[in-house]
XYZ file of C-alpha atoms in Angstrom:
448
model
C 29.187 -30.351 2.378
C 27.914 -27.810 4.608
C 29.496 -24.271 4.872
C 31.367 -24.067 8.257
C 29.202 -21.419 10.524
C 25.893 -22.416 8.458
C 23.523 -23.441 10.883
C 20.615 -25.043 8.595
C 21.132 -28.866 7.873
C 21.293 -28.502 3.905
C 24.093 -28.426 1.720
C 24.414 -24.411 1.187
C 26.448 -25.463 -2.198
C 23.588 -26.595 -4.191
C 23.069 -29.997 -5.736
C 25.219 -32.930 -5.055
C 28.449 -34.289 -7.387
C 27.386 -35.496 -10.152
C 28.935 -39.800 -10.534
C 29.465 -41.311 -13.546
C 27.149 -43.617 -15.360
C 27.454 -45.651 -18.603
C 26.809 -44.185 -22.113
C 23.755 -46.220 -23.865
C 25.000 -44.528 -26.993
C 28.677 -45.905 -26.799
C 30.097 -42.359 -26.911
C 32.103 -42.006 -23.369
C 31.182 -41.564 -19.977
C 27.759 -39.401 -19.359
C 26.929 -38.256 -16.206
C 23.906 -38.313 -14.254
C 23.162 -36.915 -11.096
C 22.957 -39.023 -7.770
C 19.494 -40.704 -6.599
C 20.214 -38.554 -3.448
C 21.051 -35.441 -5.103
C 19.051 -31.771 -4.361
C 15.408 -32.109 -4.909
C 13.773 -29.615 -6.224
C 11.330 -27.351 -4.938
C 8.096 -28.832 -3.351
C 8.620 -31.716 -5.448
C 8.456 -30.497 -8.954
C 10.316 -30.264 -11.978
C 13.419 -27.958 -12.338
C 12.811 -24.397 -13.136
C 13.752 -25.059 -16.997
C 11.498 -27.638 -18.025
C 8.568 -24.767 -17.302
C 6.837 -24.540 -20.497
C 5.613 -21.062 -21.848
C 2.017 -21.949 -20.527
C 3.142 -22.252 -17.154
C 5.081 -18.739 -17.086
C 2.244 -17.255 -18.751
C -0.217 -17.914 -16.146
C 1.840 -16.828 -13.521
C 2.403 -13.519 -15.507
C -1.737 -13.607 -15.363
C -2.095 -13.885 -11.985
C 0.260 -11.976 -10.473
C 0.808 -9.078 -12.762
C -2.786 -8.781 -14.526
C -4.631 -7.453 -11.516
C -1.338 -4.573 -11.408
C -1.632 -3.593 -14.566
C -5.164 -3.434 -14.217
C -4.406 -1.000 -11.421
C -2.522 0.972 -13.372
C -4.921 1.420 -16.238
C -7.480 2.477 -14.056
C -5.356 4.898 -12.252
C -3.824 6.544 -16.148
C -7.911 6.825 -16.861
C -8.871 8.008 -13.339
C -5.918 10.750 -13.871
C -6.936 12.117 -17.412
C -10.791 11.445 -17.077
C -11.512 12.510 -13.768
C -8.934 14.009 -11.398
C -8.835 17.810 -10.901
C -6.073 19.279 -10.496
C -7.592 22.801 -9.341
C -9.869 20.831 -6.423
C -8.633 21.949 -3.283
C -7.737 19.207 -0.837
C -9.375 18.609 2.363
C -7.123 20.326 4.859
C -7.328 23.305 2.995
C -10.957 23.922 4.375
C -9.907 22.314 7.851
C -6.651 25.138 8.187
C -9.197 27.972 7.425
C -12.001 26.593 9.408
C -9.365 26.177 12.568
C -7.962 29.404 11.766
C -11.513 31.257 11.995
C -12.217 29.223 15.035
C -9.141 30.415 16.571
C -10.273 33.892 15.878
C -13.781 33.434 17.275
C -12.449 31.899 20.919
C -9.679 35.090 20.915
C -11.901 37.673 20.016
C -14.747 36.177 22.593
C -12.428 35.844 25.681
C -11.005 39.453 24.836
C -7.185 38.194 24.133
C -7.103 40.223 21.054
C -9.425 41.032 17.810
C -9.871 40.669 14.411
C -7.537 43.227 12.830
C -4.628 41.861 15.102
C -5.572 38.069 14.921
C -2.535 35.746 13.451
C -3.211 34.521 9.775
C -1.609 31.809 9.119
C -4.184 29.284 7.309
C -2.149 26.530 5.760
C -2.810 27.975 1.380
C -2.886 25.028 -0.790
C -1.936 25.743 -4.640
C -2.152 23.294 -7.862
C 0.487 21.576 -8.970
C 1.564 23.562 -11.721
C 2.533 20.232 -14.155
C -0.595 18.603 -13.580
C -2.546 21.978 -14.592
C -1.004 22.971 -17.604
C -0.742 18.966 -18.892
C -4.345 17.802 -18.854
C -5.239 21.403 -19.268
C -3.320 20.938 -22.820
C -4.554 17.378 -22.994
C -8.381 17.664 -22.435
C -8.322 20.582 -25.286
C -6.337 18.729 -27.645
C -9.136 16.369 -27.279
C -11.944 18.238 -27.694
C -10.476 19.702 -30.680
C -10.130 16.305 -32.288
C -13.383 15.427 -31.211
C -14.742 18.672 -32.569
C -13.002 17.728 -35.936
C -14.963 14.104 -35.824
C -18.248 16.226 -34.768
C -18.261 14.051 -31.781
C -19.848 16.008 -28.855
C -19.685 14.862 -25.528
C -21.773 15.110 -22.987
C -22.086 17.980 -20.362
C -20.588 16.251 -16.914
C -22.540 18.191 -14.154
C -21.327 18.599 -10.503
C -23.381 15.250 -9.423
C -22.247 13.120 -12.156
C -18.384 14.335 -11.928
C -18.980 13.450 -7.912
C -20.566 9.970 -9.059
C -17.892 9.221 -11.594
C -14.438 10.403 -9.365
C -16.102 7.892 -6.555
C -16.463 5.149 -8.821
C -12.689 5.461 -9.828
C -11.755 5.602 -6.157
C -14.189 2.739 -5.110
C -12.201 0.497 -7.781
C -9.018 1.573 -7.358
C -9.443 0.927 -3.425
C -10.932 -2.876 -4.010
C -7.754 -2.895 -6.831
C -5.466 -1.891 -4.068
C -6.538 -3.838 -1.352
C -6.149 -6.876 -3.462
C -2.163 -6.044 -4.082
C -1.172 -5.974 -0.675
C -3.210 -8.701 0.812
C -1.095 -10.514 -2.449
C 1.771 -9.139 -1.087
C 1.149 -10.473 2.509
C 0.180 -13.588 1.088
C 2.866 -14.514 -0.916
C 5.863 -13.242 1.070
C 4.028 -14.911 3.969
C 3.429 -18.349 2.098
C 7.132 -18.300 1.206
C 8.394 -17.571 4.973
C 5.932 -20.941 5.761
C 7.485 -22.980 2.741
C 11.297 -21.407 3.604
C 13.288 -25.106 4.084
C 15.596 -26.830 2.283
C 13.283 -27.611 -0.620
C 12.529 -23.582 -1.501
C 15.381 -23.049 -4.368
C 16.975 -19.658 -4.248
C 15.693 -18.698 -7.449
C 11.990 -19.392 -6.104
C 12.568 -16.696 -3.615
C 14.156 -14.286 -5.791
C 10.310 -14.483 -7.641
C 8.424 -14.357 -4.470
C 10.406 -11.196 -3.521
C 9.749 -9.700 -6.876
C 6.530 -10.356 -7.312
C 5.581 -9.084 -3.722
C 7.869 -5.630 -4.597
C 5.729 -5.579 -7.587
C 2.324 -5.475 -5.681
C 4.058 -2.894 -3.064
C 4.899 -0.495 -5.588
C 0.964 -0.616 -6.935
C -0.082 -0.684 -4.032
C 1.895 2.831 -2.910
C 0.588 4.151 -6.480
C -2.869 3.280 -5.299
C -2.386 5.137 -2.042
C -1.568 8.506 -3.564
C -4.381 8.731 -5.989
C -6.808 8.045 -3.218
C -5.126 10.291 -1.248
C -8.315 13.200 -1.082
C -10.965 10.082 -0.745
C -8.613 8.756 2.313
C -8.049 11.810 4.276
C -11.266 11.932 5.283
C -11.849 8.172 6.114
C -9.838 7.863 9.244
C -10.225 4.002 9.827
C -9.582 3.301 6.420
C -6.756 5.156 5.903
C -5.291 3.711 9.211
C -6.178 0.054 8.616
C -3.921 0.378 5.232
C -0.784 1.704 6.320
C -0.774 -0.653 9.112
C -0.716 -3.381 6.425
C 1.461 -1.593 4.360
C 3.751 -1.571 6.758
C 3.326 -5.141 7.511
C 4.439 -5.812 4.143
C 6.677 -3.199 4.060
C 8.663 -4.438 6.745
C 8.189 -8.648 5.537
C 9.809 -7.165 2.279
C 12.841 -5.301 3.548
C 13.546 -8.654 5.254
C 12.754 -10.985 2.172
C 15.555 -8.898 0.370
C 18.307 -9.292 1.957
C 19.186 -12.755 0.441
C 19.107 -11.402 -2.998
C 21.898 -9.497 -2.629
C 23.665 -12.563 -2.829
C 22.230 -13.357 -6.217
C 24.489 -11.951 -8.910
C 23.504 -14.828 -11.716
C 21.930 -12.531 -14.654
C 23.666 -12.333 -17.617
C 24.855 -9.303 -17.504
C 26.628 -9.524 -13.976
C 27.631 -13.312 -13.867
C 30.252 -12.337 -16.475
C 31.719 -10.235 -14.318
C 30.635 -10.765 -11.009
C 31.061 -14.143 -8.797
C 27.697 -15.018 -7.535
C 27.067 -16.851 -3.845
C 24.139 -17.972 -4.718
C 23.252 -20.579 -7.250
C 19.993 -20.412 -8.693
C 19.674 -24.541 -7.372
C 20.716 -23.162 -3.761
C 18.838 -23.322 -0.716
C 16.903 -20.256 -0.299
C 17.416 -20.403 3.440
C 21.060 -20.254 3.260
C 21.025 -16.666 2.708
C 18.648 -15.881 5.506
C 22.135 -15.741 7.891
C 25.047 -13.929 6.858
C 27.854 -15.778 8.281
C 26.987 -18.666 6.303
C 26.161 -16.259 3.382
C 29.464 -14.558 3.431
C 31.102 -17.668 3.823
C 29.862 -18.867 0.421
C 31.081 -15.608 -1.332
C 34.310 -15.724 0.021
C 34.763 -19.132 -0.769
C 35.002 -18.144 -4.586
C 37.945 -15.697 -3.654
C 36.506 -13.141 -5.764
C 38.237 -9.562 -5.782
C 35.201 -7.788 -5.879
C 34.353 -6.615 -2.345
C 30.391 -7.490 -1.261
C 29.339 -4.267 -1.135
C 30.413 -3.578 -4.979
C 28.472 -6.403 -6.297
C 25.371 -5.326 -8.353
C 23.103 -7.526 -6.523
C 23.888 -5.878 -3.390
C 23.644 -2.059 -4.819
C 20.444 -3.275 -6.597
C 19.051 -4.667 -3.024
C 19.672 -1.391 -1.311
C 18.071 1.043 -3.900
C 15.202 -1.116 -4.386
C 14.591 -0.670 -0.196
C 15.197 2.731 -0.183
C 12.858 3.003 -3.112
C 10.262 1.296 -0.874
C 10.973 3.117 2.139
C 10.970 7.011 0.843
C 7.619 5.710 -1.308
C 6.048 4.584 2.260
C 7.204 7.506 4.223
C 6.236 10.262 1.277
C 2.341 8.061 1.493
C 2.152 8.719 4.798
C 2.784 12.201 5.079
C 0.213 13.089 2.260
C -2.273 10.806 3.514
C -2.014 12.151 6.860
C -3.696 16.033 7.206
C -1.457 16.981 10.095
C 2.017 15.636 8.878
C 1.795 17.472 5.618
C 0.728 20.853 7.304
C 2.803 20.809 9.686
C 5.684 20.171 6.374
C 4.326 22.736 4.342
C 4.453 24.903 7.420
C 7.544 24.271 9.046
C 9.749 22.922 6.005
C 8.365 23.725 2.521
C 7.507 27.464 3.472
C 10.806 28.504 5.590
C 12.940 26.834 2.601
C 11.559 28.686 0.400
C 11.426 31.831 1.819
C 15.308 31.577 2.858
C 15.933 30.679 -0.670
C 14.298 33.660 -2.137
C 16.257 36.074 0.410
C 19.682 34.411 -0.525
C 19.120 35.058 -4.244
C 18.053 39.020 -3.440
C 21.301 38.953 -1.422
C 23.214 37.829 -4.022
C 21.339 40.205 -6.828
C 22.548 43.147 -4.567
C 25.919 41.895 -3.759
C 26.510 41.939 -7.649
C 24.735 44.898 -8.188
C 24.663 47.666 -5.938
C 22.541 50.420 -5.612
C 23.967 53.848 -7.852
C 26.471 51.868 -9.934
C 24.183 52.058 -13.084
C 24.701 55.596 -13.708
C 28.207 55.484 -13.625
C 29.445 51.910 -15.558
C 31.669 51.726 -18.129
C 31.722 49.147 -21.104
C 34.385 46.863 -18.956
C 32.669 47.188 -16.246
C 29.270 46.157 -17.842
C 30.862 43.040 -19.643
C 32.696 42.057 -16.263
C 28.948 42.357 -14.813
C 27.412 40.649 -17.608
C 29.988 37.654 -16.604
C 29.394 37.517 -12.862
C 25.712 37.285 -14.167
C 26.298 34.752 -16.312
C 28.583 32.544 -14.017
C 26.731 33.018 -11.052
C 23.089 33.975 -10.612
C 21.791 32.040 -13.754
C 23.535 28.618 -12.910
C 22.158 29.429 -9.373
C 19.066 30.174 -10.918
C 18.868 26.687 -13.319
C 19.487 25.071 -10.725
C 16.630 26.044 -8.443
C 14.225 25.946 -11.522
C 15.699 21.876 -12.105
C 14.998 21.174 -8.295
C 11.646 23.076 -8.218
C 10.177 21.239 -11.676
C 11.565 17.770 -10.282
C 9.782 18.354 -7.331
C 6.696 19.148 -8.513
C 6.610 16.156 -10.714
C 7.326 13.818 -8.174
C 4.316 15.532 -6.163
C 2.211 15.211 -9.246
C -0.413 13.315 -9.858
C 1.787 12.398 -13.382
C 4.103 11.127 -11.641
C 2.361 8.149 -9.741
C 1.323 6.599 -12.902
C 3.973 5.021 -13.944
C 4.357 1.548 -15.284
C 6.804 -0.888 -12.679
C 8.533 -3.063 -14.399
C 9.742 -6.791 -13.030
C 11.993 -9.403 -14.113
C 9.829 -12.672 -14.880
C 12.372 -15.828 -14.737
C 12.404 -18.645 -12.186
C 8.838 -19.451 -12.505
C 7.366 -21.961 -10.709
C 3.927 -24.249 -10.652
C 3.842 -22.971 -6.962
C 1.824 -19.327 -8.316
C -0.471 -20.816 -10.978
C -3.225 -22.555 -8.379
C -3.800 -19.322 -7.627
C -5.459 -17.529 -10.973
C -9.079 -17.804 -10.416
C -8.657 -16.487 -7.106
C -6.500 -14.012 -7.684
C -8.507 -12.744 -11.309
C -11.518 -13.555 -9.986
C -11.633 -11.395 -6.883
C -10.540 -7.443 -8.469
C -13.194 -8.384 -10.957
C -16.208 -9.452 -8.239
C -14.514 -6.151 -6.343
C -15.016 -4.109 -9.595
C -18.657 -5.030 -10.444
C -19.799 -4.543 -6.713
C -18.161 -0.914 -6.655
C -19.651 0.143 -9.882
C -23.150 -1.472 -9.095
C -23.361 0.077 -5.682
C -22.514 3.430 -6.531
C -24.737 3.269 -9.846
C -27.694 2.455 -7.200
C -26.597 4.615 -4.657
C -26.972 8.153 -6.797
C -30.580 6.376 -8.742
C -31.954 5.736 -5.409
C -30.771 9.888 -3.868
């Protein structure tokens, strides 16, 4: 029975009634589902007769060539990535600025001592210094210990070896989000009455799982993409393809409240036997949530909260990407935003400093006076103060390069024999991508 306002023609509920059917072993009535009962998806067995092979090759495919990204992008940060390395727009700011000083000075509209200075002054991020500063001499210590010398890394090789690392994390990346493409746009194709809810809950994982690499990818390459225009342009185009295919593909699973932690307390719309495509309009949607008179509203359900944190995620990692890949976008930030901010903040914490201390009062305090001081300082400027450092040292950590490598995690039930044709391919390509990168670069430096 369809759900009235559902315009698909599939039963929204999930399988048929189940009729009854004579025991064999004498014991009662058993039941059996009807010849004409929900198929399953493309024709194959139900989700729980998967055996461990099956869900381990899928795990292969999908999520090896991630991980594998993120390996390379741990050893890329604590082999080769300087912290200390200016970025490119710091020479383009200066080399505008001096420009800008040339054409005034030649045309007469002013000179050098009363030129504007304003170059845009780029400075390390202090968590990334003082961590692999700490790191790298820890090493060398140990390494000293194990009289284990390593060998002196000269300008040319450190060049060679940072654009190998960006030469496979590119290939590494490229492969996530033509994945990503691939499989949201495979499921879109294959989106009909025989694609089980629970199928596209692990296409829209699996493509959120090759999004999030991907944007990890992004910000390592960062230096290596500002200056390749077409490169850098040609990827957030596509990651905005999928960024947008995604955001889309999620809005059914806030209808699926069926772990085991929620469906104990949570009514869930969705079976995981439903229709995917039920979901994919919300009258019929809401229809099947209200049907199970629940007293949670929608919009409290975890499936819902986890849906819109998980596109916000997306979205503020996307727009964050594009700023620091683009040189005008995070000048015009540190300029306009970043610099004004702080500035205001520093003048509003003098203010305060002399509000609560004015000028002449030290000569003349008395012991009340200096405990009732002591107090205002203690209840005001340093939880003022904490507070700035907290916001400061979280911000610098999520600019770091620390705090891109991190591990995304995904949840790895509702398998199906749909993602296993694809290993070779999807193995087989980072690893052709790797060899070429390494080889070409290898040949590249032997041949200058």
């Amino acid at each position: 029975m369809a759900i009235d306002g559902c315009p698909f023609n599939v039963s929204c509920e999930g399988p048929n009634e189940w009729k009854s059917n004579s025991d064999i072993a004498g014991t009662g009535v058993g039941l059996i589902p009807r010849e004409d009962s929900f198929s399953y998806a493309f024709g194959e067995v139900c989700p729980q007769s998967l055996t461990s092979l099956h869900r381990f090759k899928v795990l292969i495919g999908f999520m090896g060539t991630a991980y594998i990204v993120f390996a390379l992008i741990l050893v890329h940060y604590f082999v080769a990535y300087d912290p200390e390395a200016p970025p490119p727009r710091q020479n383009l700011s200066i080399e505008r600025q001096v420009r800008s000083t040339v054409r005034r000075v030649l045309t007469g509209a002013g000179t050098v001592a009363n030129a504007p200075v304003d170059p845009i002054y780029w400075t390390p991020n202090p968590i990334d210094v003082k961590l692999l500063a700490w790191l790298r001499l820890q090493t060398r210590n140990v390494l000293k210990k194990c009289r284990i010398t390593l060998p002196t890394v000269g300008t040319a090789r450190s060049e060679r070896i940072q654009m190998g690392f960006n030469k496979s994390i590119l290939s590494m990346c490229d492969v996530q989000i033509i994945t990503g493409i691939s499989i949201l746009a495979s499921g879109f194709i294959c989106l009909d009455k025989t694609l089980l809810a629970i199928h596209w809950e692990m296409i829209v994982y699996l493509a959120w799982f090759s999004c999030v690499t991907h944007l990890s990818g992004l910000t390592v390459l960062r230096r290596y993409l500002q200056k390749e225009s077409w490169a850098r342009y040609i990827r957030l185009s596509l990651m905005l393809v999928l960024l947008l295919m995604l955001i889309v593909a999620m809005a059914p699973t806030a209808f699926f409240n069926w772990d085991e932690g929620e469906k104990k307390y949570y009514a869930s719309a969705a079976d995981t036997y439903t229709p995917a495509i039920c979901f994919f309009h919300l009258k019929c949607a809401k229809g099947l949530y209200q049907k199970l008179e629940t007293e949670t509203p929608f919009s409290q359900t975890p499936a819902f909260v986890e849906m819109l944190i998980s596109q916000t995620f997306i979205i503020v990692g996307f727009l964050a990407r594009s700023f620091k890949l683009s040189t005008r976008l995070s000048e015009g930030m540190h300029r306009n935003l970043l610099v004004p901010l702080g500035n205001f903040m520093r003048r509003r914490l003098q203010r305060l400093e002399v509000l609560l201390y004015p000028t002449g009062i030290a000569t003349s305090r008395t012991t009340a006076s200096q405990d009732f001081n002591s107090l205002r300082y203690g209840l005001i400027i340093r939880p003022v103060l904490a507070a700035i450092i907290l916001v400061r040292t979280q911000a610098d950590l999520f600019n770091s390069m620390l705090g891109e490598s991190q591990s995304p995690q995904i949840r790895t039930h509702g398998f199906t024999t749909w993602a296993e044709h694809q290993l070779l391919i999807v193995i087989r390509t980072p690893v052709i991508a790797q060899v070429k990168a390494s080889t070409s670069t290898r040949l590249r430096y032997r041949w200058q």
